[in-house]
Short mmCIF file of C-alpha atoms in Angstrom, two decimals:
data_model
loop_
_atom_site.label_atom_id
_atom_site.label_comp_id
_atom_site.label_asym_id
_atom_site.label_seq_id
_atom_site.Cartn_x
_atom_site.Cartn_y
_atom_site.Cartn_z
CA MET A 7 0.00 0.00 0.00
CA ARG A 8 2.82 2.43 0.83
CA LEU A 9 4.41 1.68 -2.52
CA TRP A 10 1.14 2.52 -4.29
CA ILE A 11 0.82 5.73 -2.29
CA THR A 12 4.33 6.74 -3.37
CA ALA A 13 3.47 5.97 -7.00
CA ALA A 14 0.21 7.91 -6.71
CA THR A 15 2.06 10.95 -5.36
CA GLY A 16 4.21 11.15 -8.48
CA CYS A 17 1.75 9.94 -11.09
CA ALA A 18 -1.77 10.74 -9.84
CA THR A 19 -1.36 14.35 -8.71
CA LEU A 20 -0.48 17.64 -10.39
CA LEU A 21 3.17 16.83 -9.73
CA LEU A 22 3.22 14.83 -12.97
CA PRO A 23 2.08 17.55 -15.42
CA TYR A 24 4.01 20.24 -13.58
CA SER A 25 7.16 18.13 -13.83
CA THR A 26 6.91 18.23 -17.62
CA THR A 27 6.72 22.02 -17.93
CA LEU A 28 9.05 24.91 -17.14
CA ASN A 29 7.74 26.29 -13.84
CA VAL A 30 8.89 26.89 -10.28
CA HIS A 31 6.20 24.92 -8.47
CA GLY A 32 7.60 21.43 -8.93
CA VAL A 33 11.05 22.64 -7.91
CA VAL A 34 9.64 24.25 -4.77
CA ALA A 35 7.77 21.01 -3.97
CA ALA A 36 11.04 19.08 -4.13
CA PHE A 37 12.96 21.53 -1.94
CA LEU A 38 10.10 21.78 0.56
CA PHE A 39 10.06 18.02 1.01
CA LEU A 40 13.85 17.94 1.21
CA GLY A 41 13.73 20.51 4.00
CA PHE A 42 10.98 18.56 5.72
CA TYR A 43 13.02 15.36 5.54
CA LEU A 44 16.20 17.00 6.85
CA LEU A 45 14.35 18.61 9.74
CA VAL A 46 12.71 15.33 10.73
CA ARG A 47 16.02 13.50 10.34
CA SER A 48 17.81 16.05 12.51
CA ALA A 49 15.93 14.84 15.57
CA SER A 50 17.64 11.45 15.52
CA VAL A 51 21.21 12.00 14.30
CA GLU A 52 24.49 13.29 15.65
CA HIS A 53 25.60 16.75 14.52
CA SER A 54 21.92 17.66 14.24
CA ASN A 55 22.71 21.37 13.86
CA ARG A 56 24.12 20.61 10.44
CA PHE A 57 20.86 18.95 9.41
CA VAL A 58 18.83 21.83 10.82
CA PHE A 59 20.98 24.32 8.88
CA LEU A 60 20.50 22.35 5.64
CA ALA A 61 16.78 22.11 6.34
CA GLY A 62 16.68 25.87 6.81
CA LEU A 63 18.58 26.29 3.54
CA ALA A 64 15.97 24.21 1.70
CA PHE A 65 13.03 26.03 3.32
CA SER A 66 14.53 29.46 2.69
CA LEU A 67 15.24 28.58 -0.94
CA CYS A 68 11.54 27.80 -1.25
CA VAL A 69 10.74 31.25 0.13
CA ALA A 70 13.14 32.89 -2.32
CA MET A 71 11.46 31.10 -5.23
CA ASP A 72 7.85 31.34 -4.03
CA HIS A 73 7.21 33.89 -1.31
CA ALA A 74 4.02 32.18 -0.10
CA MET A 75 6.30 29.43 1.22
CA ALA A 76 7.24 31.81 4.02
CA ALA A 77 4.23 30.29 5.80
CA PHE A 78 6.04 26.94 5.98
CA TYR A 79 9.35 28.49 7.00
CA ALA A 80 7.58 30.34 9.81
CA THR A 81 5.49 27.46 11.15
CA PHE A 82 8.37 24.98 11.20
CA CYS A 83 10.54 27.60 12.88
CA LEU A 84 7.82 28.02 15.50
CA ASP A 85 7.66 24.24 15.92
CA LEU A 86 11.38 24.19 16.73
CA PHE A 87 11.00 27.10 19.14
CA LEU A 88 8.16 25.39 21.03
CA ARG A 89 10.34 22.37 21.74
CA PRO A 90 12.57 23.31 24.72
CA GLU A 91 15.19 20.73 23.79
CA ARG A 92 15.50 22.17 20.26
CA ARG A 93 14.95 25.86 20.88
CA LYS A 94 18.63 26.74 20.45
CA GLN A 95 18.55 25.29 16.95
CA VAL A 96 16.21 28.02 15.70
CA ILE A 97 19.23 30.20 14.88
CA TRP A 98 20.66 27.43 12.68
CA PHE A 99 17.31 27.14 10.93
CA LEU A 100 17.07 30.87 10.22
CA LEU A 101 20.72 31.50 9.36
CA PRO A 102 20.47 30.31 5.71
CA ALA A 103 17.93 33.08 4.99
CA PHE A 104 20.86 35.50 4.87
CA VAL A 105 22.15 33.77 1.74
CA THR A 106 18.78 33.08 0.09
CA VAL A 107 15.98 35.46 1.10
CA ALA A 108 18.16 38.49 1.87
CA PRO A 109 19.77 38.61 -1.62
CA THR A 110 16.30 38.23 -3.16
CA LEU A 111 15.04 41.28 -1.25
CA ALA A 112 18.19 43.19 -2.19
CA TYR A 113 17.53 42.32 -5.83
CA TYR A 114 13.99 43.68 -5.59
CA PHE A 115 15.24 46.90 -4.04
CA ALA A 116 17.99 47.31 -6.63
CA ILE A 117 15.64 47.10 -9.61
CA SER A 118 12.49 48.69 -8.20
CA GLY A 119 13.43 50.77 -5.17
CA SER A 120 11.33 48.66 -2.82
CA PHE A 121 11.66 45.39 -0.92
CA LYS A 122 8.13 44.44 -1.95
CA PRO A 123 8.09 41.59 -4.52
CA VAL A 124 7.92 42.92 -8.06
CA ALA A 125 5.07 40.53 -8.94
CA ALA A 126 2.88 42.17 -6.28
CA ARG A 127 3.28 45.75 -7.53
CA PRO A 128 0.50 46.56 -10.03
CA GLU A 129 2.06 49.91 -10.98
CA LEU A 130 4.97 48.10 -12.62
CA PHE A 131 2.60 46.26 -14.96
CA LYS A 132 0.93 49.35 -16.42
CA TYR A 133 2.37 49.58 -19.92
CA PRO A 134 0.80 49.74 -23.40
CA GLY A 135 -0.85 46.46 -24.30
CA SER A 136 -0.72 45.04 -20.78
CA ILE A 137 -3.58 42.69 -19.92
CA TRP A 138 -3.65 44.24 -16.45
CA LEU A 139 -4.86 47.54 -17.91
CA THR A 140 -8.14 46.00 -19.07
CA GLY A 141 -9.45 45.65 -15.52
CA LYS A 142 -10.64 42.09 -16.16
CA GLU A 143 -8.00 40.60 -13.88
CA ALA A 144 -6.24 41.82 -10.76
CA LEU A 145 -2.58 41.14 -10.05
CA THR A 146 -2.09 38.68 -7.20
CA GLY A 147 -0.77 40.46 -4.12
CA GLY A 148 -1.62 43.91 -5.42
CA HIS A 149 -4.98 44.30 -3.69
CA LEU A 150 -7.04 42.89 -0.81
CA ASN A 151 -10.33 41.05 -1.33
CA SER A 152 -13.35 41.43 0.91
CA VAL A 153 -14.02 38.75 3.52
CA GLY A 154 -17.10 37.51 1.68
CA PHE A 155 -15.26 37.18 -1.62
CA ALA A 156 -12.27 35.52 0.08
CA VAL A 157 -14.47 32.85 1.69
CA ARG A 158 -16.23 32.03 -1.59
CA TYR A 159 -13.03 32.16 -3.63
CA GLY A 160 -11.09 30.06 -1.10
CA PHE A 161 -13.80 27.38 -1.21
CA GLN A 162 -13.69 27.37 -5.01
CA CYS A 163 -9.89 27.08 -4.91
CA LEU A 164 -10.37 23.73 -3.20
CA PHE A 165 -13.65 22.39 -4.57
CA GLY A 166 -14.57 24.48 -7.63
CA PRO A 167 -14.08 23.61 -11.33
CA SER A 168 -10.36 24.32 -10.94
CA GLY A 169 -10.33 23.14 -7.34
CA PHE A 170 -7.09 21.75 -6.02
CA LEU A 171 -8.74 18.80 -4.28
CA VAL A 172 -10.75 18.06 -7.44
CA TYR A 173 -7.54 17.80 -9.44
CA ASN A 174 -5.73 15.93 -6.66
CA PRO A 175 -8.18 13.44 -5.12
CA ALA A 176 -5.22 11.53 -3.65
CA LEU A 177 -4.91 14.42 -1.22
CA LEU A 178 -8.11 13.30 0.48
CA LEU A 179 -6.23 10.21 1.63
CA ALA A 180 -3.29 12.37 2.70
CA ILE A 181 -5.54 14.71 4.70
CA TYR A 182 -7.14 11.71 6.36
CA GLY A 183 -3.68 10.42 7.28
CA MET A 184 -2.63 13.81 8.58
CA GLY A 185 -5.75 14.06 10.73
CA TRP A 186 -5.22 10.52 12.02
CA THR A 187 -1.60 11.33 12.88
CA ILE A 188 -2.52 14.47 14.79
CA TRP A 189 -5.51 12.95 16.60
CA HIS A 190 -3.59 9.90 17.81
CA ARG A 191 -0.33 11.79 18.44
CA LEU A 192 1.58 9.47 16.14
CA LYS A 193 5.19 10.03 15.12
CA PHE A 194 5.65 13.38 13.33
CA TRP A 195 2.32 14.74 14.59
CA ARG A 196 3.91 18.09 15.44
CA GLU A 197 5.22 18.38 11.89
CA ALA A 198 1.71 17.54 10.67
CA VAL A 199 0.29 20.43 12.70
CA ALA A 200 2.95 22.77 11.27
CA THR A 201 2.20 21.61 7.73
CA LEU A 202 -1.55 22.01 8.15
CA ALA A 203 -1.19 25.46 9.74
CA ALA A 204 1.14 26.64 6.97
CA SER A 205 -1.20 25.34 4.27
CA LEU A 206 -4.16 27.17 5.81
CA LEU A 207 -2.09 30.35 5.98
CA MET A 208 -1.17 29.93 2.32
CA LEU A 209 -4.80 29.34 1.33
CA THR A 210 -5.84 32.41 3.33
CA TYR A 211 -3.21 34.54 1.62
CA TYR A 212 -4.35 33.59 -1.87
CA SER A 213 -8.02 33.86 -0.91
CA PHE A 214 -7.52 37.50 0.06
CA ASN A 215 -4.97 38.46 -2.60
CA SER A 216 -5.93 36.63 -5.78
CA THR A 217 -8.92 36.35 -8.11
CA ASN A 218 -7.86 34.19 -11.07
CA PHE A 219 -7.24 30.65 -9.74
CA GLY A 220 -3.62 30.75 -10.86
CA GLY A 221 -4.29 32.05 -14.37
CA PHE A 222 -4.60 29.86 -17.44
CA ALA A 223 -3.02 26.91 -15.67
CA TYR A 224 -3.89 23.24 -15.33
CA GLY A 225 -5.47 23.13 -11.89
CA ILE A 226 -4.31 25.63 -9.29
CA ARG A 227 -0.55 25.76 -9.61
CA TRP A 228 0.19 27.62 -6.35
CA PHE A 229 -0.51 24.61 -4.14
CA VAL A 230 1.57 22.08 -6.09
CA ALA A 231 4.41 22.75 -3.65
CA ILE A 232 2.59 21.03 -0.77
CA LEU A 233 1.92 17.70 -2.49
CA PHE A 234 5.01 15.77 -1.39
CA VAL A 235 4.70 16.82 2.25
CA PHE A 236 0.98 16.09 2.40
CA CYS A 237 1.24 12.68 0.74
CA PHE A 238 3.92 11.71 3.26
CA TYR A 239 1.10 11.34 5.80
CA ALA A 240 -1.00 9.06 3.64
CA GLY A 241 1.20 6.21 4.85
CA ALA A 242 -0.20 6.67 8.36
CA VAL A 243 -3.49 5.12 7.28
CA ALA A 244 -2.12 2.66 4.71
CA ASP A 245 -2.52 -0.30 7.08
CA HIS A 246 -6.19 0.53 7.65
CA LEU A 247 -6.86 0.63 3.92
CA ALA A 248 -4.98 -2.61 3.30
CA ARG A 249 -7.19 -4.63 5.67
#
């Protein structure tokens, strides 16, 4: 069953089509899972600070490539801080940001005079022939939706015609496994809480800052990054399904 779950993660989710196109989302998914693995591994090895540093490097690279991933960097940092025996390792986890996120912000400032991401500044997209001048679409991150719109839009992001769960039904198994892990305090339940919290923060961000379901994309591309980490928890309920 675990073998089939692994196969389904690669072949029965949006990871497959997004691995065949030039985009950042599949790359972020790989680095996010690498960081997740290194952080989990660091709890049971010698020289764990080295693993925590490398995990921080992977997480911060995700943030540099896709700024919404800051939700994961923050929640896993908080998870470390809330564990008294690992609190001192927070500095090792955050240190790599100086060589990944900091240069990215410096790059933004150098070319635009602001640390705000270029993609979230509508004024930079106002040029002759720009689709953003038509008023039919709003640039993600350049405005704030109303609460009512955000609730409806967020629901459609998950269950609508382009809904992420509609395009990735295997995630229903993963969510079940994540819930089972948290409820029964199984191994890695704290990481499951951090993952779930970060995913909700990410969904909230896009619900309030976007209107176009990721543009003319196959499914909603923004959430592809979470697939590896979510499907990791499907194994927690594999034995139940195999009976």
